Short mmCIF file of C-alpha atoms and ligand atoms in Angstrom, two decimals:
data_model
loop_
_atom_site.label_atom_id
_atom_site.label_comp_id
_atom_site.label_asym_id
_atom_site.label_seq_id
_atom_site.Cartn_x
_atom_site.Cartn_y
_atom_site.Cartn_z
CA UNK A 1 32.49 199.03 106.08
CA UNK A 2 35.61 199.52 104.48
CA UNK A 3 36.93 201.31 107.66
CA UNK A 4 35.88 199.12 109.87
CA UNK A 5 37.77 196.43 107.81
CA UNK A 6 41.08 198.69 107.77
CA UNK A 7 40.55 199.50 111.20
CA UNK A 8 39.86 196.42 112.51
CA UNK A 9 40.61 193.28 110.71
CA UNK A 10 43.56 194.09 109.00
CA UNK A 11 45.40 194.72 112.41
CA UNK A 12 43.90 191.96 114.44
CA UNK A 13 44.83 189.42 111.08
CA UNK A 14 48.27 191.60 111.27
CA UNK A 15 48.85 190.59 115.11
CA UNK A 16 47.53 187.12 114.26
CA UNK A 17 50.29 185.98 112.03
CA UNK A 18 52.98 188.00 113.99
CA UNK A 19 52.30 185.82 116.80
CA UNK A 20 51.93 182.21 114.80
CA UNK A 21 55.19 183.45 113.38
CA UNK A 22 57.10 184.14 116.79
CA UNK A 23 55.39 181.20 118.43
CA UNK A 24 57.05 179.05 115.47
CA UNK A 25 60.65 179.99 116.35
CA UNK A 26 60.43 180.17 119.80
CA UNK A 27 58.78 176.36 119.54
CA UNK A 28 61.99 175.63 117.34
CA UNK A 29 64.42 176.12 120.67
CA UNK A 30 65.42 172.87 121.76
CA UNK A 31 67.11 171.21 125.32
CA UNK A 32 70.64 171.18 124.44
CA UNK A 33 71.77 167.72 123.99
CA UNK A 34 74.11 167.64 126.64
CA UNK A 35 71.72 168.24 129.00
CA UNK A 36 69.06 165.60 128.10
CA UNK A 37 72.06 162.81 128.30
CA UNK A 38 71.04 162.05 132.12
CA UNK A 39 67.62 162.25 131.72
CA UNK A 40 65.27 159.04 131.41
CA UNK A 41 62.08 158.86 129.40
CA UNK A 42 59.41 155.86 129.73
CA UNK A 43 57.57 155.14 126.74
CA UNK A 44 54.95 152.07 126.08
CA UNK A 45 53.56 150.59 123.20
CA UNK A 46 57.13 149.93 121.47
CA UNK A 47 56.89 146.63 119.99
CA UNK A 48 55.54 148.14 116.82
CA UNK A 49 54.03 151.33 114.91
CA UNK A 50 54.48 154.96 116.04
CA UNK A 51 56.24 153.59 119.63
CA UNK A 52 58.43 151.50 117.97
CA UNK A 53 60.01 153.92 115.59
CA UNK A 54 60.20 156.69 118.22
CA UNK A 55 62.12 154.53 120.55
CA UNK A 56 64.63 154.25 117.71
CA UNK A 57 64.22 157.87 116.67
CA UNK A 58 65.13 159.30 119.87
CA UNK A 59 68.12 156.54 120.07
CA UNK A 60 69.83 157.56 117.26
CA UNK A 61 69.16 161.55 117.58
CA UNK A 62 69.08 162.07 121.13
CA UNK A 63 71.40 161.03 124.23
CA UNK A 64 68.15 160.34 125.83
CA UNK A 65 67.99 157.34 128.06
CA UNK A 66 65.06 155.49 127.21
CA UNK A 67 62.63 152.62 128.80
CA UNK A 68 60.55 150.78 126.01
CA UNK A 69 57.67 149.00 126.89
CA UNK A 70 56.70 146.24 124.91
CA UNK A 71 54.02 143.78 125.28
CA UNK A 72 55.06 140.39 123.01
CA UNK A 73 58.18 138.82 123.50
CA UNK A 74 59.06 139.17 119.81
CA UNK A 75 58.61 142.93 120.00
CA UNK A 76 61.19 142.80 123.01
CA UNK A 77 63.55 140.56 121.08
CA UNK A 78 63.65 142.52 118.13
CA UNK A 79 63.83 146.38 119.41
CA UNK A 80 66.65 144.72 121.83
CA UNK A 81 68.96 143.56 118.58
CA UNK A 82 68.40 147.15 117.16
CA UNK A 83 68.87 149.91 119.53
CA UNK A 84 71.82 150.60 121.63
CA UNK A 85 72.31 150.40 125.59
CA UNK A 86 70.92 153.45 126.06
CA UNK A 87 67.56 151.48 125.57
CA UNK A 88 66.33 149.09 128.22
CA UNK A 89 63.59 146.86 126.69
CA UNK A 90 60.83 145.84 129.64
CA UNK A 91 57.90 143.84 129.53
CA UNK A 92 54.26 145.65 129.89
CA UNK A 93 51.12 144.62 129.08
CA UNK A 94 48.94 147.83 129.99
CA UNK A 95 45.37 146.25 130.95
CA UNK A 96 46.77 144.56 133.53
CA UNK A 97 48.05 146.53 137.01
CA UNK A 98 50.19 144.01 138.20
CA UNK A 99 52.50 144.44 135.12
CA UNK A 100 52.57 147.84 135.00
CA UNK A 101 53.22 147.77 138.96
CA UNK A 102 56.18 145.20 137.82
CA UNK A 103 57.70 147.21 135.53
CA UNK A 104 57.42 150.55 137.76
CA UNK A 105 59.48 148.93 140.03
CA UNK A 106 61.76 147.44 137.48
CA UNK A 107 62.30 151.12 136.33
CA UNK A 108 62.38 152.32 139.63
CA UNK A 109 65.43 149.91 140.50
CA UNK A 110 67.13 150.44 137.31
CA UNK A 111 67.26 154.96 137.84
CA UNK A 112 70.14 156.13 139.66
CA UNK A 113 68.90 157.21 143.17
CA UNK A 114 67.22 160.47 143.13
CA UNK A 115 66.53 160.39 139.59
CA UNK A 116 63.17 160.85 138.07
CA UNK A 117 61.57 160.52 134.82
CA UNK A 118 62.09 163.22 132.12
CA UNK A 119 59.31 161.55 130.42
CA UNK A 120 56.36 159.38 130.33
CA UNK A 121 54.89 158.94 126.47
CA UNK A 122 51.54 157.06 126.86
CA UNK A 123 51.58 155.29 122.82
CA UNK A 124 50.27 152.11 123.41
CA UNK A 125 47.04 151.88 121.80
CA UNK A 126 44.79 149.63 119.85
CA UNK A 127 42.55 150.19 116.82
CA UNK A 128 38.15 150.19 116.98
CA UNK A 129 35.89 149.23 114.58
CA UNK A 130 34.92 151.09 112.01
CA UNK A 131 32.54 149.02 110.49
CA UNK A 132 28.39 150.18 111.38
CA UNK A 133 28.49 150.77 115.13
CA UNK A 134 25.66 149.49 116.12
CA UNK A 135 27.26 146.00 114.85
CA UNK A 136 29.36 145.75 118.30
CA UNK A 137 28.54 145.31 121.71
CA UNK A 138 29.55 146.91 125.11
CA UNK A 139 31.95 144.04 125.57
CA UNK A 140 34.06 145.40 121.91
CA UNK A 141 34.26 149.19 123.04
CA UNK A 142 35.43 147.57 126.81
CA UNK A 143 38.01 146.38 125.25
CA UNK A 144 39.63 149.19 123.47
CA UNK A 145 38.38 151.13 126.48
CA UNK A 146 41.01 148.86 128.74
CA UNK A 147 43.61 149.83 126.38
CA UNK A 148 43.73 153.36 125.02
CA UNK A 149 42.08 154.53 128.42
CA UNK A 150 42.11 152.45 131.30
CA UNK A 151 45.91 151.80 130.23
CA UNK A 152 46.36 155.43 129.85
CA UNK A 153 45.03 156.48 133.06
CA UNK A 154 46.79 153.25 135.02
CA UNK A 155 50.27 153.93 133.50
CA UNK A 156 50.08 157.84 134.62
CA UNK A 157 48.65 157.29 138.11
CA UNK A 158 51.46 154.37 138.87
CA UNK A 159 54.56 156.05 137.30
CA UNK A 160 53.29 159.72 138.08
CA UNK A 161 55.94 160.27 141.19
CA UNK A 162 59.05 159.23 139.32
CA UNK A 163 57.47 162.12 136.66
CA UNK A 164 57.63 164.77 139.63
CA UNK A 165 60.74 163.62 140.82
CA UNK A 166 61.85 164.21 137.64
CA UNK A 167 60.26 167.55 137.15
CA UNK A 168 59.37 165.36 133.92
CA UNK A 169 56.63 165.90 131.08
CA UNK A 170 53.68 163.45 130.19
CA UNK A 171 53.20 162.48 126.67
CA UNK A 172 49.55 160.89 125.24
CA UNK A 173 48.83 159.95 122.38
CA UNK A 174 44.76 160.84 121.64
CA UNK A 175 43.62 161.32 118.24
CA UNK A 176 40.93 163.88 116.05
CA UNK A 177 38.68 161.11 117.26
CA UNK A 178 39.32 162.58 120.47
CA UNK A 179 38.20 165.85 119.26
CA UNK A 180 35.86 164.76 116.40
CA UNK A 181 33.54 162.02 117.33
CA UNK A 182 33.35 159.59 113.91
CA UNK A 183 31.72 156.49 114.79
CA UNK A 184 34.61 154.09 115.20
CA UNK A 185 33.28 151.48 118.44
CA UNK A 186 35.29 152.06 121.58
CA UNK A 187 38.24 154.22 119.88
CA UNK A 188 36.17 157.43 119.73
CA UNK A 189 34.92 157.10 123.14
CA UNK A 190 38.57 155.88 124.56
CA UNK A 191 40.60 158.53 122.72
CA UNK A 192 37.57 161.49 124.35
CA UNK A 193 38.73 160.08 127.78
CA UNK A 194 41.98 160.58 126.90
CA UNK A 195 41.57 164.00 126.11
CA UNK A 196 39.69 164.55 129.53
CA UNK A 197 41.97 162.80 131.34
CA UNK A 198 44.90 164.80 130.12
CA UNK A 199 43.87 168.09 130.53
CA UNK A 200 42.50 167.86 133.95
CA UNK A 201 45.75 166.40 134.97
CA UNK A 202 47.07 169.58 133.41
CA UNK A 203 44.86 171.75 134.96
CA UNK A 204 45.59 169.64 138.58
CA UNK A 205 49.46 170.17 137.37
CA UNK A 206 48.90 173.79 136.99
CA UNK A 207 46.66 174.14 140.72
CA UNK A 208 49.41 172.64 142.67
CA UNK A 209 52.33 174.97 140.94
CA UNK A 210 53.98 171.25 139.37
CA UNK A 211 56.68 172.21 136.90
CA UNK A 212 55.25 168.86 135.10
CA UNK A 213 53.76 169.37 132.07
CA UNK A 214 51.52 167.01 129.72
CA UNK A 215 50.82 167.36 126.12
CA UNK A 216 48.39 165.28 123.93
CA UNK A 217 49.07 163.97 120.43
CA UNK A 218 46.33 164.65 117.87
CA UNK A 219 46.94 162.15 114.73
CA UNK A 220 44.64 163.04 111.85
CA UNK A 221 44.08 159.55 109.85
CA UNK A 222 47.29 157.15 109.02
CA UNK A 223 47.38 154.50 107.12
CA UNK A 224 48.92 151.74 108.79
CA UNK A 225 48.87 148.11 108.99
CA UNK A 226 45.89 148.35 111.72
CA UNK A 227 43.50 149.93 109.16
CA UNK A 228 44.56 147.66 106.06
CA UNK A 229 41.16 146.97 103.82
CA UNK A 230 41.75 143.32 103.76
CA UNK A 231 41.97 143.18 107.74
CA UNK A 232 38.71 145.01 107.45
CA UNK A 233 36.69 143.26 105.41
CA UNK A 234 37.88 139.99 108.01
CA UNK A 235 36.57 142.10 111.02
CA UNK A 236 33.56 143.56 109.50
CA UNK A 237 32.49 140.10 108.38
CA UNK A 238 33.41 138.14 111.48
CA UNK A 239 31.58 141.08 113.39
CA UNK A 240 28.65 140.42 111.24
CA UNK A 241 28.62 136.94 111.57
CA UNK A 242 28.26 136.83 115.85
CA UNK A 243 25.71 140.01 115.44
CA UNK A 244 23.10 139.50 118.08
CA UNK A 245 20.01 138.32 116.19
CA UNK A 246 17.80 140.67 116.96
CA UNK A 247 19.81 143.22 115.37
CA UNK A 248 20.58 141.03 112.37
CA UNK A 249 17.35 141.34 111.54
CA UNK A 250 17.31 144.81 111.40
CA UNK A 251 19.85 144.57 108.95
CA UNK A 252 18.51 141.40 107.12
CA UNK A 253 19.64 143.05 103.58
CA UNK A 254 22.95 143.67 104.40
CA UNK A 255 24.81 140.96 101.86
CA UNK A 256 28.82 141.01 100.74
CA UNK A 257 27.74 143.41 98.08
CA UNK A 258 27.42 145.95 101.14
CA UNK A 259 30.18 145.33 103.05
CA UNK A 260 32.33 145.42 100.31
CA UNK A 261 31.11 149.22 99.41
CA UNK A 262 31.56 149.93 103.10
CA UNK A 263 35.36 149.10 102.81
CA UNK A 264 36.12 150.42 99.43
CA UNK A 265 33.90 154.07 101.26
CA UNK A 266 36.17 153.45 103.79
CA UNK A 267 39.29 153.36 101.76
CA UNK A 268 38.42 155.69 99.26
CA UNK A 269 38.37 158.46 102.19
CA UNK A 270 41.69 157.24 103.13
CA UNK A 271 42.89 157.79 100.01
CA UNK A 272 42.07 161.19 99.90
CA UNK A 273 43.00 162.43 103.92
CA UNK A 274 45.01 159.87 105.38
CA UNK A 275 49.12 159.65 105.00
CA UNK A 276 51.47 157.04 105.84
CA UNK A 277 53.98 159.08 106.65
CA UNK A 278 54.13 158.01 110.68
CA UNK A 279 57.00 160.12 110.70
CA UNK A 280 54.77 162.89 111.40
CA UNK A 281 53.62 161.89 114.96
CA UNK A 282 57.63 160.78 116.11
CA UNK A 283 58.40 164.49 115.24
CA UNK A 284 55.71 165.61 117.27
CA UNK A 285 56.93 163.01 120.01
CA UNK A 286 60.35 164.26 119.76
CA UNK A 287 59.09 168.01 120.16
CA UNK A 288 57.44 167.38 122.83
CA UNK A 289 60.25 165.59 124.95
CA UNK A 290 62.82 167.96 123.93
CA UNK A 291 61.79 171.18 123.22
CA UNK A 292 61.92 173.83 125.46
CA UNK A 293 58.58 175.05 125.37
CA UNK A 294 56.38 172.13 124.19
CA UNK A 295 53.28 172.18 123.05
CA UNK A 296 49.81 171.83 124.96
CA UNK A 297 47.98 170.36 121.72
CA UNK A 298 49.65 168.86 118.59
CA UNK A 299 47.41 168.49 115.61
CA UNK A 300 48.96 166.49 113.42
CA UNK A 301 48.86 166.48 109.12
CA UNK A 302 46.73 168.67 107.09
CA UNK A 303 43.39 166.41 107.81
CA UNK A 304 43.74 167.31 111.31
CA UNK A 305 44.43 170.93 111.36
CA UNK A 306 42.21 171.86 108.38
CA UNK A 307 39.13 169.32 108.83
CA UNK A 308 38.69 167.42 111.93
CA UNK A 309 39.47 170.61 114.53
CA UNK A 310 37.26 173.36 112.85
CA UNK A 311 34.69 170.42 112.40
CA UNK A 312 34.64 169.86 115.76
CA UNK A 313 33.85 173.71 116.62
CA UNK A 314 30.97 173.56 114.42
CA UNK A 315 27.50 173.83 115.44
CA UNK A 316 25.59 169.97 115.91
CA UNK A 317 23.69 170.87 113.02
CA UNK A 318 26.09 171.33 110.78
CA UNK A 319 28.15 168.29 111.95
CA UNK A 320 25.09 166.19 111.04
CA UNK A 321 25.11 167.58 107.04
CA UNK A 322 28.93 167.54 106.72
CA UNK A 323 28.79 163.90 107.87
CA UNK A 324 25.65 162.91 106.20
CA UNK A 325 27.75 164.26 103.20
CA UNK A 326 30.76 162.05 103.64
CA UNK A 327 28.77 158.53 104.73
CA UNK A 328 25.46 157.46 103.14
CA UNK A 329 25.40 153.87 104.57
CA UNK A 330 21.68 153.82 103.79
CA UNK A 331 20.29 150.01 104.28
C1 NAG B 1 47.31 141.44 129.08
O1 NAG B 1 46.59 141.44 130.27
C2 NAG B 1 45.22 141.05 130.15
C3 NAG B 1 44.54 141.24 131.48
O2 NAG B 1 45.23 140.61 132.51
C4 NAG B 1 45.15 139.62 129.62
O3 NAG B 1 43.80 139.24 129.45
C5 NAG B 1 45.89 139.55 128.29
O4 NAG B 1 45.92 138.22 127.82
C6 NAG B 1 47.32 140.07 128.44
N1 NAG B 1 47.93 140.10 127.11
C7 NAG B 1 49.11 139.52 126.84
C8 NAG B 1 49.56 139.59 125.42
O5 NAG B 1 49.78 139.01 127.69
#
C-alpha cells in the first residue's frame, strides 16, 4: 500500500503541480502592446456592470481599439464622456436582429479595409429569478432566453466573418450556472446554451483548421446591483402576486413571513460565497483578449473553482443531498 502510494501517487501528484505550475507562466505571456494597437475588439453589454468597466479597463491599459455596445442612450452618453477615441460607442439592443445587423455594418464601415475583428466579447446579459421556480412561466425564462442566448448566438453568427478576417478570438460570458444547474428561471437554462453553443463553435473552429479561438467566462456568484435583496423581495412579490391560480393554491401558505426567509436564505449564502469584487471577471476578460495562449475555460473566484465545478462532476445523487443541504424551502 505504501508502495503503491510512493510509486504511484506521489509522482503522478509530482507531475500534476509541475504542469499547473508551467501552465501558470506560460498563461502569464502576453501580446506585446505594440502589436494589439491596430487591432479592434467588439464588445456588448457596456452600458453598465462587468462590460462597462472592461471597456474602460482595456482603454486605459491597452492600445486596443474598442467597439462598445450599449443598449440605453444614457449608457452611450456616459461611457462616451469617459473613455478616449480609441472607443467608439454604438447602439445595440441584442434581442433584436435588425440592430445587431445595424451595428455590424456600422462596424463594418468604421474598420479600415481588410481589417477584421481581434475580438468579439459576448457580456451582455440579464439576471433570472431566483425566487421558487415553479413561480414563473415559459414566457419569464423566454425572456432571459432572448438575451443571454438567443443574443449570444445572434451576435456570433452576424459578426463571425469580421472574427475570421481578423484571425480574431470570441469571448462569452456563461456562468457556474452554466455548469451547475441551481434553479434560477431562464438564467440556468440560458447560461447551459451558452456553454453548448461555445464549445461546438470551438470544436467547428478546430474541424475547419480556423486560427479563431473562443473562450467562455465562468463567474462564480457576484454581488451586484442585479441581485440586491431589496430588488428581490420586489420581484419575488410581484412574481407572486400574477402566479397563475392554480398554482397559488398549491402554495396557499406561502405569506411575507416566507418570502422574507427566502431572501434573507438567499442573502445569507451570498454572504458567505459571493464577492463584489467584479474586477475578477475584467481580468479574466483582459486575459483572454491579450494573452498569448488564452484560456479554453475561466472559472472565476474561489466559489467557482472549489464548489460549483467539482459539484457539477458529482454523481445526481449526491447533487440532490448537497443541495437539499443548502435550501430547505419546505412549504
Ligand atoms: C430591444 O428589442 C426588443 C425586440 O425588438 C424590444 O422588445 C425591446 O423593447 C428593445 N429594448 C430597448 C431598450 O430598446
Amino acid at each position: 500500500m505504501l508502495c503503491m502510494l510512493c510509486n504511484v501517487v506521489l509522482p503522478l501528484l509530482a507531475c500534476f503541480v509541475a504542469v499547473k505550475i508551467f501552465e501558470h507562466y506560460w498563461r502569464k505571456r502576453l501580446i506585446s502592446s505594440d502589436s494589439l494597437a491596430d487591432r479592434y475588439v467588439f464588445i456588448t453589454g457596456c452600458d453598465t456592470g462587468f462590460g462597462n468597466r472592461l471597456v474602460r479597463r482595456l482603454d486605459k491599459t491597452t492600445k486596443l481599439r474598442l467597439f462598445a455596445g450599449c443598449l440605453t442612450d444614457k449608457g452611450r452618453a456616459d461611457l462616451d464622456k469617459c473613455t478616449s477615441e480609441r472607443v467608439q460607442v454604438l447602439p445595440l439592443n441584442v434581442t433584436d436582429h435588425e440592430s445587431i445587423e445595424t451595428c455590424f455594418k456600422e462596424v463594418t464601415a468604421r474598420l479600415p479595409s481588410n481589417k477584421g475583428l481581434w475580438g468579439l466579447v459576448n457580456n451582455a446579459g440579464i439576471i433570472g429569478f431566483s425566487g421558487p421556480l415553479d413561480w414563473v412561466d415559459a414566457k419569464y425564462f423566454e425572456k432571459v432566453i432572448r438575451v443571454n442566448l438567443l443574443g449570444v448566438i445572434d451576435v456570433t453568427m452576424t459578426f463571425l466573418p469580421l472574427v475570421y478576417t481578423g484571425k480574431g478570438r470570441i469571448v462569452n460570458i456563461a456562468s457556474s450556472y452554466g455548469r451547475f444547474p441551481f434553479p434560477v428561471a431562464g438564467y440556468t437554462e440560458s447560461k447551459f446554451g451558452v456553454e453548448a453553443f461555445s464549445d461546438s463553435l470551438r470544436f467547428h473552429l478546430r474541424s475547419i483548421r480556423s486560427p479563431c479561438g473562443v473562450s467562455i467566462l465562468e463567474p462564480g456568484f457576484f454581488r451586484t446591483n442585479l441581485n440586491d435583496p431589496l430588488k428581490l423581495i420586489t420581484e419575488i412579490n410581484e412574481i407572486f402576486q400574477n402566479m397563475r391560480p392554480e398554482m397559488k393554491e398549491f402554495y396557499k401558505t406561502v405569506d411575507e413571513d416566507y418570502i422574507n426567509r427566502l431572501v434573507k436564505d438567499n442573502n445569507d449564502f451570498m454572504d458567505i460565497v459571493s464577492t463584489p469584487n467584479i474586477d475578477l471577471v475584467v481580468d479574466a476578460y483582459e486575459h483572454a483578449l491579450t494573452a498569448k495562449w488564452p484560456k479554453k475555460r475561466y472559472s472565476i473566484h474561489w466559489d467557482a473553482k472549489l464548489l460549483w465545478i467539482p459539484m457539477s462532476y458529482m454523481p445526481s445523487f449526491m447533487q440532490d443531498f448537497i443541495i437539499t443541504m443548502l435550501c430547505n424551502r419546505k412549504v
